[in-house]
Amino acid sequence: MDTDQQILETFEKYLAQTLFPDEPELLYAPIRYSLAGGGKRLRPMLLLLSYRLFGDDVQRALPAAAAVEVFHNFTLLHDDIMDNSMLRRGKPSVYAKWGQNTAILSGDAMVISAYKLLEQIAPEYLPRILKIFNQMALEVCEGQQYDMDFEQKQKVSVVEYMNMIEQKTSVLLAGSAMIGATLGDASEEQIRQLRRFAIELGMAFQLQDDLLDSYGSDQWTKPVGGDILEHKMTYLMISAMSHSSESERKVLRETHRREDLTNEQKIETVLEIYNRHNVRHLTEQQISLRFDRALAILDDLGDEERTEPLRHFARSLMGRKK
Amino acid sequence: MDTDQQILETFEKYLAQTLFPDEPELLYAPIRYSLAGGGKRLRPMLLLLSYRLFGDDVQRALPAAAAVEVFHNFTLLHDDIMDNSMLRRGKPSVYAKWGQNTAILSGDAMVISAYKLLEQIAPEYLPRILKIFNQMALEVCEGQQYDMDFEQKQKVSVVEYMNMIEQKTSVLLAGSAMIGATLGDASEEQIRQLRRFAIELGMAFQLQDDLLDSYGSDQWTKPVGGDILEHKMTYLMISAMSHSSESERKVLRETHRREDLTNEQKIETVLEIYNRHNVRHLTEQQISLRFDRALAILDDLGDEERTEPLRHFARSLMGRKK
C-alpha cells in the first residue's frame, strides 16, 4: 500500500504535468505561480485517501484531486482581491504581483481549468462527480458571501458562525472526500459518512485556527492577536459576546479602534474578557468534540488498519500526535 | 415546426424558471438582475437553431442553451469590473450597482451555475458537451486577455486583431452552435461546418459593430465616434494604421489625447484619415466576405427550407433584410 508521502508525491507530479498553455502569458503565468506556491494539498490528499479506502488504482482519482486543488487556488486568487490581501503563503499574492484585473481573469481561467480536469473522469462517474463538484463550488461561494455579510453585521450568533465556517471551510473538504469515495465505488451510506467526517474535521480545524490566532502555540508561526486587531468574527469573539454583559460587549466591539492603546494593550484587553468567560476552554471543548466525532465516524467505515491513513491525515491536520 | 419567436419564448420561460436560491441575497440577486436584463439571447438562440437543424425535441437542448447564456452574462459581470463600465444594456452594471466584490463573487457563482445547468444533459452527451463548453470558456478568457494586452501595445497587426475578435466574440457563438449540433446527433463534419458558420458570422458581426461605431446608421442608437475617442483598437483603426504614412500614424495615435480639439473635431480628424485610405469600403468588403462565407457554409448543411431559420438568424443579427 502506498504511504501518504508516496501519494502526495504522485499527486505533485501529476499536478506539475497538468499543462497550461504558454500564451497568453499574462493569463496562464499567474495560474502556474499560484499552483507552484505550495500549500498543504489538504483537499486533494483527502480526496485520494478517501478513494484509497475503497479503491486501489490511485491514478484514476488524480484528475479529480487536481481539480479540487485548482478550484481551491482559484478561490484564493479572488478572495485575495476581495480581502485586499497582498501576501499568500509568505509570498506576494497574484493580486499584489499582477494587479486586480489579472487576478480576476486568471482566476476565471482557473475555475474553468478545474472543470477541464474533470474531462478525464470515466464517463460512468462523470454525472455524479460533476454534481458533487458543482454543489461544493456553489457552497464555497455562499460561505464567502456570508463571511462578507458578517463584517457588516452588529450581531452574529454562534449557530450562524458555525454554519458559515461549515460552508467556507468544511464544504470543500467534504466535497473532496465525497468525490474520492464515489470514484472508489463506495455506497451512498459510506459517502454520506465520509462527508460527515470531513465536515467535523474541517470545523475542528477552523476552530483551532481561531484559537491559535489568539492564544498561540509552539506550531503557530504568525503573530498572535491578528484576529483581535482586525476585529474578525471568530468563534472566540462570538462566544465571548454571547456570555458578556452589555458593557463588556461594548469593550469587545470598540477596543480594536481605540487610538490610545498599543496593539499589545488592545490584545490584552480583549483576552482579559475572553479569559473571564472561559472562552479558551469552551473553544477547546468544541474542538475536541468535533475531532472525536470525526474519528468516531471512521470506526464505522472500516477496521483500524484500513482507516489509519485517514486517521493519520486528521491528526496531522490538527498538529496532534494521537 | 416552431418559429424563431416560439423558440425564443420557450427559452425565456426556461431561463426564468431556472432556480437560484434566495439566500445569500447579495450573492444571487445580482445574478437574477443580470439574467433579467435582456440582451438578445444570441448564443442560446444559435444553440437551439443549430440543434433544430438535426433534432426535433427542443426541450433537450434548453439546459445547454441556458448554460451558454449564464456563462455569457458571467463574462459581462467580470468584464465590467475590468473595463470599469458603469452601464450595461442601458442600466447600471452589477459592478456599479453592488460594487466590485459582489461583481466578482456573484460572477463566480454564475460560472459555476452555468456548469450546474450541464447536469441536466443526458449522460451519453455529457462528456462531449463538457469538453466543448470548457474549450469555449477558456478561449473566451484568452480573447479577453489578448484584448487587454492590445491596449498596452504600440502596434497591432490586422491578423492579430482578427485572431483576437475570433476568440473574444466568435468562440462563444461557435461553441453554442457546436453544442446544439452535438445534442442533435450531427456528424463530426456537420459540427465542424456549423462551427465555421458561427465563426464567420461572429466576425462579420464584430466588424460591423466596429464600422457602425464610427460611421453610424439608422439602426445605430449609440453616439457615433465612441471608439475613436477611446482610441480603441478596431478593424478600422488597425487598417488605417497599416495604410498610413508615419505622420498620419502619429495623428491616429495622438488625436484622442489632444486638449485643443472638441470631441467632434477629434472624430472628424480621424475619419478624414480613414476616408483617405478607403477604410469604410475595406471594412464593408471584409464584412460581406465573412457574411457570404457563413451563408455558403449553410448550403452544404441542408436545403434552403431546412436551413432558413439559421439564415434568418444570420440576417437579423446583421440587421439585413436579405
XYZ file of C-alpha atoms in Angstrom:
644
model
C 0.000 0.000 0.000
C 1.265 3.461 -0.836
C 2.217 5.633 2.079
C 0.761 9.127 2.443
C 4.078 10.511 1.340
C 4.060 8.444 -1.859
C 0.516 9.530 -2.630
C 1.437 13.161 -2.103
C 4.440 12.819 -4.418
C 2.317 11.114 -7.068
C -0.138 13.980 -6.813
C 2.517 16.689 -7.021
C 3.952 15.037 -10.105
C 0.534 14.836 -11.753
C -0.263 18.460 -10.934
C 3.089 19.677 -12.258
C 2.411 17.832 -15.540
C -1.027 19.379 -15.934
C -0.485 21.518 -18.953
C -1.356 25.157 -19.116
C -0.599 26.872 -22.438
C 2.261 29.365 -22.679
C 0.124 32.059 -24.300
C -1.364 34.422 -23.404
C 1.411 34.693 -20.850
C -0.470 37.071 -18.528
C -3.400 34.678 -18.278
C -1.514 31.466 -17.506
C 1.650 32.584 -15.666
C -0.358 33.579 -12.557
C -2.040 30.151 -12.575
C 1.311 28.368 -12.669
C 2.635 30.691 -9.937
C -0.361 30.020 -7.736
C -0.227 26.228 -8.110
C 3.541 26.084 -7.602
C 3.182 28.109 -4.418
C 2.816 25.053 -2.249
C 0.100 24.858 0.301
C -0.667 21.672 2.132
C -2.678 19.989 -0.649
C -5.193 19.059 2.049
C -8.163 18.728 -0.283
C -6.558 16.522 -2.955
C -4.973 14.402 -0.224
C -8.325 13.900 1.484
C -9.833 13.007 -1.891
C -7.112 10.469 -2.637
C -7.171 8.931 0.849
C -10.968 8.672 0.697
C -10.609 6.933 -2.648
C -7.960 4.564 -1.225
C -10.394 3.438 1.453
C -12.315 1.660 -1.314
C -10.204 1.561 -4.488
C -6.674 0.535 -5.427
C -5.792 2.409 -8.612
C -4.941 5.866 -7.338
C -4.241 7.080 -10.899
C -7.993 7.073 -11.541
C -8.565 9.681 -8.854
C -5.727 12.056 -9.775
C -7.636 14.315 -12.229
C -10.399 14.948 -9.691
C -7.785 15.564 -6.989
C -6.096 18.122 -9.225
C -9.485 19.689 -9.980
C -10.255 20.373 -6.306
C -6.764 21.798 -5.760
C -7.058 24.081 -8.810
C -10.523 25.131 -7.656
C -9.240 25.871 -4.150
C -6.438 28.037 -5.545
C -8.941 29.841 -7.767
C -10.922 30.834 -4.653
C -7.709 32.176 -3.086
C -6.981 34.368 -6.137
C -10.395 36.011 -5.911
C -10.536 36.085 -2.087
C -7.245 37.987 -2.044
C -8.793 40.720 -4.213
C -11.910 40.914 -2.056
C -9.891 40.977 1.172
C -7.183 43.225 -0.289
C -4.538 40.649 0.759
C -1.030 41.241 -0.503
C 0.523 38.074 0.914
C -0.322 34.435 0.321
C 1.794 31.651 1.837
C 4.505 34.183 2.633
C 4.822 35.382 -0.972
C 3.133 38.216 -2.904
C -0.403 37.239 -3.849
C -1.313 37.164 -7.556
C -3.347 40.292 -6.812
C -0.279 42.053 -5.393
C 2.087 40.806 -8.096
C -0.024 41.320 -11.243
C -2.915 43.543 -10.149
C -6.633 43.202 -9.859
C -7.649 42.576 -13.463
C -5.157 39.763 -13.889
C -6.251 38.180 -10.614
C -9.883 38.288 -11.787
C -9.262 36.917 -15.276
C -6.638 34.308 -14.347
C -8.953 33.194 -11.569
C -11.724 32.756 -14.123
C -9.450 30.706 -16.376
C -8.519 28.679 -13.316
C -12.045 27.680 -12.321
C -12.673 26.645 -15.924
C -9.393 24.680 -15.859
C -10.685 22.818 -12.808
C -13.708 21.711 -14.844
C -11.397 20.840 -17.714
C -9.635 18.341 -15.456
C -12.991 16.655 -14.874
C -12.990 15.718 -18.579
C -10.515 12.981 -17.595
C -13.056 11.249 -15.371
C -14.520 7.997 -16.706
C -17.934 8.709 -18.321
C -19.856 6.460 -15.939
C -18.714 8.568 -12.975
C -18.851 11.995 -14.617
C -22.518 12.914 -13.946
C -22.220 12.150 -10.235
C -18.835 13.833 -9.829
C -19.936 16.937 -11.731
C -22.946 17.243 -9.439
C -20.904 16.944 -6.235
C -18.301 19.356 -7.612
C -20.892 21.997 -8.570
C -22.692 21.762 -5.234
C -19.398 22.104 -3.378
C -18.257 25.021 -5.530
C -21.505 26.965 -5.076
C -21.487 26.423 -1.324
C -17.951 27.788 -1.123
C -19.191 30.999 -2.816
C -22.141 31.125 -0.436
C -19.808 30.734 2.542
C -17.613 33.571 1.284
C -20.713 35.777 0.880
C -21.910 35.004 4.445
C -18.409 35.799 5.683
C -18.529 39.206 3.947
C -22.080 39.780 5.263
C -20.836 39.140 8.819
C -18.402 42.030 8.610
C -21.385 44.363 8.192
C -23.442 42.811 10.984
C -23.625 44.034 14.589
C -24.601 40.639 15.973
C -23.718 37.156 14.789
C -24.945 34.077 16.678
C -22.765 31.046 17.364
C -25.074 28.962 15.163
C -24.729 31.421 12.259
C -20.964 31.385 12.683
C -20.852 27.582 12.696
C -22.921 27.479 9.504
C -20.624 29.989 7.862
C -17.383 28.126 8.624
C -19.057 24.870 7.656
C -19.714 26.381 4.226
C -16.469 28.251 3.908
C -14.000 25.652 5.147
C -15.643 22.267 5.532
C -17.617 22.135 2.322
C -14.549 21.857 0.112
C -13.097 19.107 2.307
C -16.486 17.359 2.332
C -16.800 17.535 -1.448
C -13.259 16.184 -1.845
C -13.996 13.218 0.425
C -17.271 12.516 -1.391
C -15.650 12.624 -4.818
C -12.887 10.256 -3.707
C -15.368 7.819 -2.198
C -17.617 7.984 -5.284
C -14.690 7.147 -7.578
C -13.901 4.223 -5.272
C -17.433 2.846 -5.699
C -18.375 3.422 -2.072
C -22.039 3.003 -1.116
C -24.324 6.015 -0.650
C -24.151 5.476 3.110
C -20.350 5.349 3.101
C -20.183 8.529 1.005
C -22.526 10.220 3.466
C -20.318 9.153 6.375
C -17.119 10.402 4.766
C -18.872 13.691 4.148
C -19.708 13.975 7.882
C -16.121 13.012 8.757
C -14.767 15.810 6.563
C -17.218 18.383 7.888
C -16.469 17.647 11.551
C -12.740 17.637 10.842
C -12.936 20.888 8.894
C -14.826 22.564 11.726
C -12.295 21.329 14.301
C -9.504 22.677 12.101
C -11.139 26.098 11.645
C -11.909 26.455 15.368
C -8.338 25.507 16.219
C -7.153 28.142 13.747
C -9.305 30.702 15.574
C -7.917 29.557 18.935
C -4.263 29.623 17.893
C -4.590 33.091 16.409
C -5.466 34.447 19.853
C -3.534 32.115 22.164
C -0.642 30.875 20.031
C 1.317 27.644 20.452
C 4.646 26.108 19.505
C 3.427 25.388 15.955
C 1.847 28.827 15.448
C 4.273 30.953 13.461
C 2.110 34.007 12.752
C 1.922 36.885 15.289
C -0.669 36.228 17.975
C -3.711 38.517 18.159
C -4.205 39.313 14.460
C -7.887 38.423 14.516
C -8.438 40.635 17.574
C -6.757 43.642 15.956
C -8.827 43.176 12.777
C -11.956 42.588 14.888
C -12.636 39.431 12.928
C -15.698 37.455 13.839
C -14.219 34.246 15.230
C -15.648 31.525 17.437
C -13.834 33.120 20.367
C -15.207 36.603 19.768
C -18.742 35.364 19.182
C -18.699 33.106 22.256
C -17.336 35.949 24.373
C -20.033 38.294 23.056
C -22.765 35.794 23.879
C -21.572 35.439 27.511
C -20.758 39.105 28.128
C -22.563 41.939 29.825
C -23.602 44.945 27.762
C -20.588 46.941 28.963
C -18.174 44.102 28.130
C -19.697 43.778 24.667
C -19.039 47.470 24.131
C -15.372 46.876 25.011
C -15.193 43.873 22.643
C -16.693 45.927 19.840
C -14.619 49.061 20.284
C -11.170 48.092 21.557
C -9.629 47.475 18.108
C -10.450 51.065 17.120
C -9.026 52.795 20.218
C -6.178 55.125 19.383
C -4.950 55.480 22.956
C -3.907 51.815 23.171
C -0.937 49.965 21.701
C -1.631 46.748 19.812
C -0.387 44.755 22.803
C -2.796 46.592 25.093
C -5.699 46.003 22.724
C -4.979 42.285 22.587
C -4.592 42.153 26.361
C -7.902 43.974 26.915
C -9.838 41.566 24.720
C -8.087 38.450 26.057
C -8.923 39.554 29.560
C -12.653 39.353 28.737
C -12.139 36.057 26.873
C -10.469 34.643 29.992
C -13.157 35.957 32.320
C -15.703 33.884 30.390
C -13.534 30.811 29.924
C -13.575 31.206 26.149
C -10.358 29.281 25.639
C -11.729 26.268 27.455
C -15.063 26.492 25.629
C -13.270 26.515 22.291
C -11.004 23.601 23.233
C -14.080 21.619 24.244
C -15.738 22.371 20.925
C -12.579 21.352 19.011
C -12.319 18.052 20.894
C -15.989 17.354 20.375
C -15.684 17.840 16.612
C -12.410 15.955 16.335
C -13.686 12.986 18.358
C -16.855 12.855 16.284
C -14.768 12.800 13.104
C -12.679 9.868 14.339
C -15.747 8.015 15.595
C -17.238 8.138 12.125
C -14.141 6.367 10.784
C -14.819 3.447 13.162
C -17.935 2.711 11.123
C -16.022 2.816 7.854
C -13.560 0.006 8.387
C -11.080 -1.532 10.789
C -8.225 0.480 12.254
C -5.680 -0.650 9.716
C -7.855 0.293 6.753
C -8.811 3.700 8.151
C -5.357 4.506 9.586
C -4.304 6.763 6.648
C -7.373 8.965 7.220
C -6.757 8.990 11.000
C -3.189 9.998 10.355
C -4.386 12.735 7.983
C -6.795 14.023 10.633
C -4.159 14.030 13.365
C -1.521 15.770 11.287
C -4.061 18.360 10.112
C -4.674 19.196 13.766
C -0.988 19.002 14.663
C -1.697 16.113 17.026
C 0.416 13.057 17.689
C -2.538 10.862 18.642
C -42.125 23.448 -36.806
C -41.586 26.093 -34.126
C -40.906 29.608 -35.331
C -37.875 31.504 -34.032
C -40.212 33.547 -31.882
C -41.677 30.437 -30.261
C -38.226 29.049 -29.601
C -37.150 32.323 -28.022
C -40.241 32.345 -25.794
C -39.660 28.729 -24.772
C -36.106 29.651 -23.876
C -37.071 32.754 -21.891
C -39.592 30.704 -19.930
C -36.998 28.021 -19.182
C -34.403 30.574 -18.106
C -36.881 32.384 -15.849
C -37.704 29.066 -14.165
C -34.047 28.241 -13.546
C -33.939 28.436 -9.805
C -31.407 30.445 -7.917
C -31.703 30.283 -4.117
C -32.974 33.319 -2.175
C -30.067 33.311 0.257
C -27.467 34.693 0.496
C -29.340 37.586 -1.081
C -26.200 39.518 -2.079
C -24.836 36.528 -3.975
C -27.907 35.617 -6.020
C -29.779 38.925 -6.501
C -27.088 40.235 -8.911
C -27.359 37.005 -10.924
C -31.120 37.365 -11.265
C -30.688 41.060 -12.141
C -28.130 40.260 -14.807
C -30.172 37.487 -16.438
C -33.399 39.513 -16.363
C -31.603 42.414 -18.052
C -32.493 41.226 -21.520
C -29.876 41.064 -24.174
C -30.524 39.425 -27.469
C -30.032 35.811 -26.336
C -27.906 35.326 -29.462
C -25.890 32.416 -28.107
C -28.752 30.278 -26.780
C -30.762 31.002 -29.937
C -27.873 29.894 -32.130
C -27.518 26.759 -29.981
C -31.216 25.942 -30.258
C -31.401 26.660 -34.002
C -28.302 24.528 -34.588
C -29.962 21.742 -32.626
C -33.190 22.133 -34.648
C -31.264 21.551 -37.862
C -30.907 17.921 -36.753
C -33.236 17.242 -33.823
C -36.912 17.769 -33.015
C -37.243 17.866 -29.241
C -36.049 21.361 -28.386
C -36.605 20.696 -24.651
C -33.486 18.517 -24.684
C -31.297 21.441 -25.666
C -32.698 24.023 -23.229
C -30.326 23.372 -20.281
C -27.257 23.770 -22.500
C -28.784 26.904 -24.060
C -29.309 28.364 -20.586
C -25.746 27.377 -19.655
C -24.199 29.393 -22.513
C -26.407 32.396 -21.704
C -25.489 32.254 -17.997
C -21.821 31.873 -18.949
C -22.030 34.861 -21.316
C -23.565 37.029 -18.599
C -20.859 35.890 -16.170
C -18.220 37.228 -18.566
C -20.062 40.568 -18.707
C -20.067 40.860 -14.893
C -16.301 40.430 -14.744
C -15.577 42.414 -17.942
C -17.443 45.389 -16.480
C -15.093 45.397 -13.469
C -12.004 45.114 -15.659
C -13.224 47.844 -18.034
C -14.649 49.987 -15.221
C -18.018 50.031 -17.053
C -20.922 51.528 -15.158
C -23.604 50.826 -17.756
C -24.777 47.569 -19.275
C -27.721 47.460 -21.675
C -28.682 50.977 -20.615
C -28.913 50.083 -16.914
C -26.365 50.222 -14.086
C -23.944 47.300 -14.320
C -23.761 44.870 -11.381
C -20.367 46.434 -10.689
C -21.913 49.919 -10.498
C -24.963 48.821 -8.508
C -23.382 46.483 -5.929
C -19.648 47.175 -6.131
C -16.569 45.233 -7.118
C -16.560 42.431 -4.563
C -20.149 41.486 -5.290
C -19.500 41.547 -9.024
C -16.512 39.218 -8.536
C -18.234 36.744 -6.224
C -21.638 36.717 -7.951
C -19.794 36.237 -11.223
C -18.013 33.235 -9.721
C -21.313 31.756 -8.551
C -22.647 32.392 -12.035
C -19.972 30.476 -13.922
C -20.485 27.564 -11.527
C -24.256 27.845 -12.108
C -23.613 27.517 -15.837
C -21.867 24.188 -15.169
C -24.713 23.211 -12.850
C -27.110 23.519 -15.782
C -24.973 20.986 -17.657
C -26.006 18.403 -15.026
C -29.335 18.222 -16.889
C -27.664 16.925 -20.048
C -28.209 13.243 -20.841
C -25.173 11.211 -19.630
C -24.284 9.922 -23.105
C -23.766 13.523 -24.317
C -22.214 14.978 -21.177
C -18.512 14.167 -21.812
C -18.589 15.709 -25.299
C -20.610 18.765 -24.243
C -18.421 19.401 -21.198
C -15.353 19.329 -23.420
C -16.756 21.797 -25.961
C -18.000 24.036 -23.157
C -14.624 24.100 -21.375
C -12.704 24.799 -24.556
C -15.063 27.630 -25.457
C -14.934 29.105 -21.961
C -11.125 29.088 -21.823
C -10.850 30.678 -25.265
C -13.174 33.483 -24.173
C -10.790 34.219 -21.273
C -7.827 34.082 -23.654
C -9.584 36.537 -26.003
C -10.248 38.933 -23.141
C -6.572 38.720 -22.138
C -5.386 39.460 -25.701
C -7.814 42.395 -25.809
C -6.289 43.795 -22.607
C -2.770 43.140 -23.951
C -3.622 45.176 -27.081
C -4.306 48.275 -25.034
C -0.666 48.226 -23.931
C 0.729 47.607 -27.413
C 2.004 50.239 -29.827
C 1.388 48.145 -32.902
C -1.229 45.500 -33.600
C -1.431 43.743 -36.940
C -4.684 43.048 -38.779
C -4.056 39.312 -38.349
C -3.571 39.673 -34.589
C -6.757 41.715 -34.397
C -8.719 39.132 -36.356
C -7.472 36.372 -34.043
C -8.443 38.392 -31.012
C -12.022 39.073 -32.124
C -12.338 35.485 -33.254
C -11.549 34.418 -29.703
C -13.457 37.147 -27.958
C -16.659 37.186 -29.975
C -16.866 34.225 -32.306
C -15.727 31.499 -29.955
C -18.825 31.660 -27.785
C -21.082 31.588 -30.845
C -19.045 28.723 -32.285
C -19.266 26.722 -29.058
C -23.009 27.315 -28.900
C -23.504 26.068 -32.451
C -21.310 23.009 -31.785
C -23.167 22.093 -28.595
C -26.544 22.392 -30.342
C -25.383 20.251 -33.254
C -23.852 17.653 -30.919
C -27.110 17.313 -28.979
C -28.885 16.867 -32.319
C -26.595 13.936 -33.215
C -24.954 15.767 -36.108
C -21.876 14.183 -37.688
C -18.380 15.388 -36.865
C -18.226 17.057 -40.278
C -21.546 18.838 -39.750
C -20.438 20.039 -36.315
C -17.228 21.360 -37.865
C -19.200 23.214 -40.539
C -21.566 24.811 -38.045
C -18.541 25.931 -36.085
C -17.116 27.668 -39.185
C -20.527 29.207 -39.892
C -20.642 30.691 -36.385
C -17.079 31.966 -36.545
C -17.544 33.743 -39.888
C -20.858 35.200 -38.745
C -19.387 36.351 -35.439
C -16.508 38.063 -37.244
C -18.910 39.786 -39.655
C -20.949 40.955 -36.682
C -17.937 42.301 -34.775
C -16.549 44.110 -37.829
C -19.956 45.647 -38.488
C -20.054 46.788 -34.868
C -16.680 48.474 -35.398
C -17.935 50.096 -38.608
C -21.195 51.404 -37.156
C -19.428 52.892 -34.155
C -17.512 55.210 -36.473
C -19.962 55.719 -39.331
C -23.388 55.161 -37.729
C -26.593 54.097 -39.464
C -30.357 54.140 -38.938
C -30.170 51.180 -36.531
C -27.212 52.538 -34.564
C -28.550 54.175 -31.407
C -25.293 54.914 -29.580
C -23.345 58.146 -30.248
C -21.041 57.818 -33.247
C -17.272 58.031 -32.676
C -17.014 56.441 -29.220
C -14.262 54.027 -30.286
C -12.268 56.898 -31.807
C -12.472 58.983 -28.629
C -11.387 55.982 -26.512
C -8.662 55.138 -29.062
C -9.939 51.568 -29.152
C -8.131 49.162 -31.422
C -10.782 48.367 -34.032
C -10.555 46.921 -37.511
C -10.900 50.452 -38.873
C -8.101 51.885 -36.778
C -5.751 48.984 -37.461
C -6.440 49.040 -41.214
C -5.913 52.793 -41.306
C -2.644 52.430 -39.420
C -1.401 49.775 -41.809
C -2.063 52.011 -44.862
C -0.884 55.284 -43.362
C 2.315 57.269 -43.598
C 4.367 57.783 -40.438
C 2.933 61.297 -39.975
C -0.642 60.042 -40.379
C 0.002 57.277 -37.859
C 1.162 59.902 -35.397
C -2.154 61.732 -35.888
C -4.119 58.488 -35.430
C -2.236 57.744 -32.231
C -2.419 61.169 -30.659
C -5.655 62.853 -31.709
C -7.784 61.372 -28.905
C -5.472 62.976 -26.322
C -5.388 66.486 -27.833
C -6.816 69.067 -25.478
C -7.152 71.781 -28.105
C -9.830 69.852 -30.036
C -13.504 69.250 -29.302
C -14.770 65.676 -29.480
C -16.383 66.454 -32.833
C -13.075 67.751 -34.182
C -11.213 64.682 -32.932
C -13.684 62.349 -34.634
C -13.518 64.413 -37.829
C -9.711 64.357 -37.847
C -9.545 60.574 -37.558
C -12.382 59.948 -40.020
C -10.594 62.126 -42.531
C -7.639 59.751 -42.499
C -9.963 56.714 -42.572
C -11.631 58.160 -45.680
C -8.341 58.986 -47.348
C -7.462 55.278 -47.209
C -10.882 53.953 -48.069
C -11.224 52.253 -44.691
C -15.003 52.221 -44.773
C -15.047 50.381 -48.057
C -12.341 47.952 -46.933
C -14.354 47.113 -43.833
C -17.588 46.669 -45.777
C -15.778 44.301 -48.126
C -14.466 42.288 -45.207
C -17.960 42.122 -43.650
C -19.536 40.932 -46.905
C -16.805 38.366 -47.390
C -17.362 36.902 -43.934
C -21.142 37.038 -44.166
C -21.218 35.394 -47.600
C -18.875 32.676 -46.409
C -21.153 31.994 -43.451
C -24.211 31.612 -45.689
C -22.308 29.467 -48.197
C -21.484 27.013 -45.418
C -25.205 26.602 -44.753
C -25.716 25.475 -48.361
C -23.718 22.365 -47.512
C -25.777 21.663 -44.420
C -29.209 21.213 -45.961
C -31.751 22.585 -48.392
C -32.984 26.155 -48.143
C -36.101 25.301 -46.190
C -34.217 23.363 -43.537
C -31.502 25.994 -43.099
C -33.838 29.000 -43.369
C -34.064 29.572 -39.566
C -30.268 29.898 -39.376
C -30.226 32.184 -42.442
C -32.888 34.300 -40.832
C -30.853 34.386 -37.603
C -27.763 35.486 -39.535
C -29.623 38.215 -41.424
C -31.345 39.645 -38.361
C -28.060 39.587 -36.429
C -26.582 41.773 -39.164
C -29.710 43.932 -39.465
C -30.157 42.775 -43.073
C -33.388 42.033 -44.875
C -31.818 39.538 -47.295
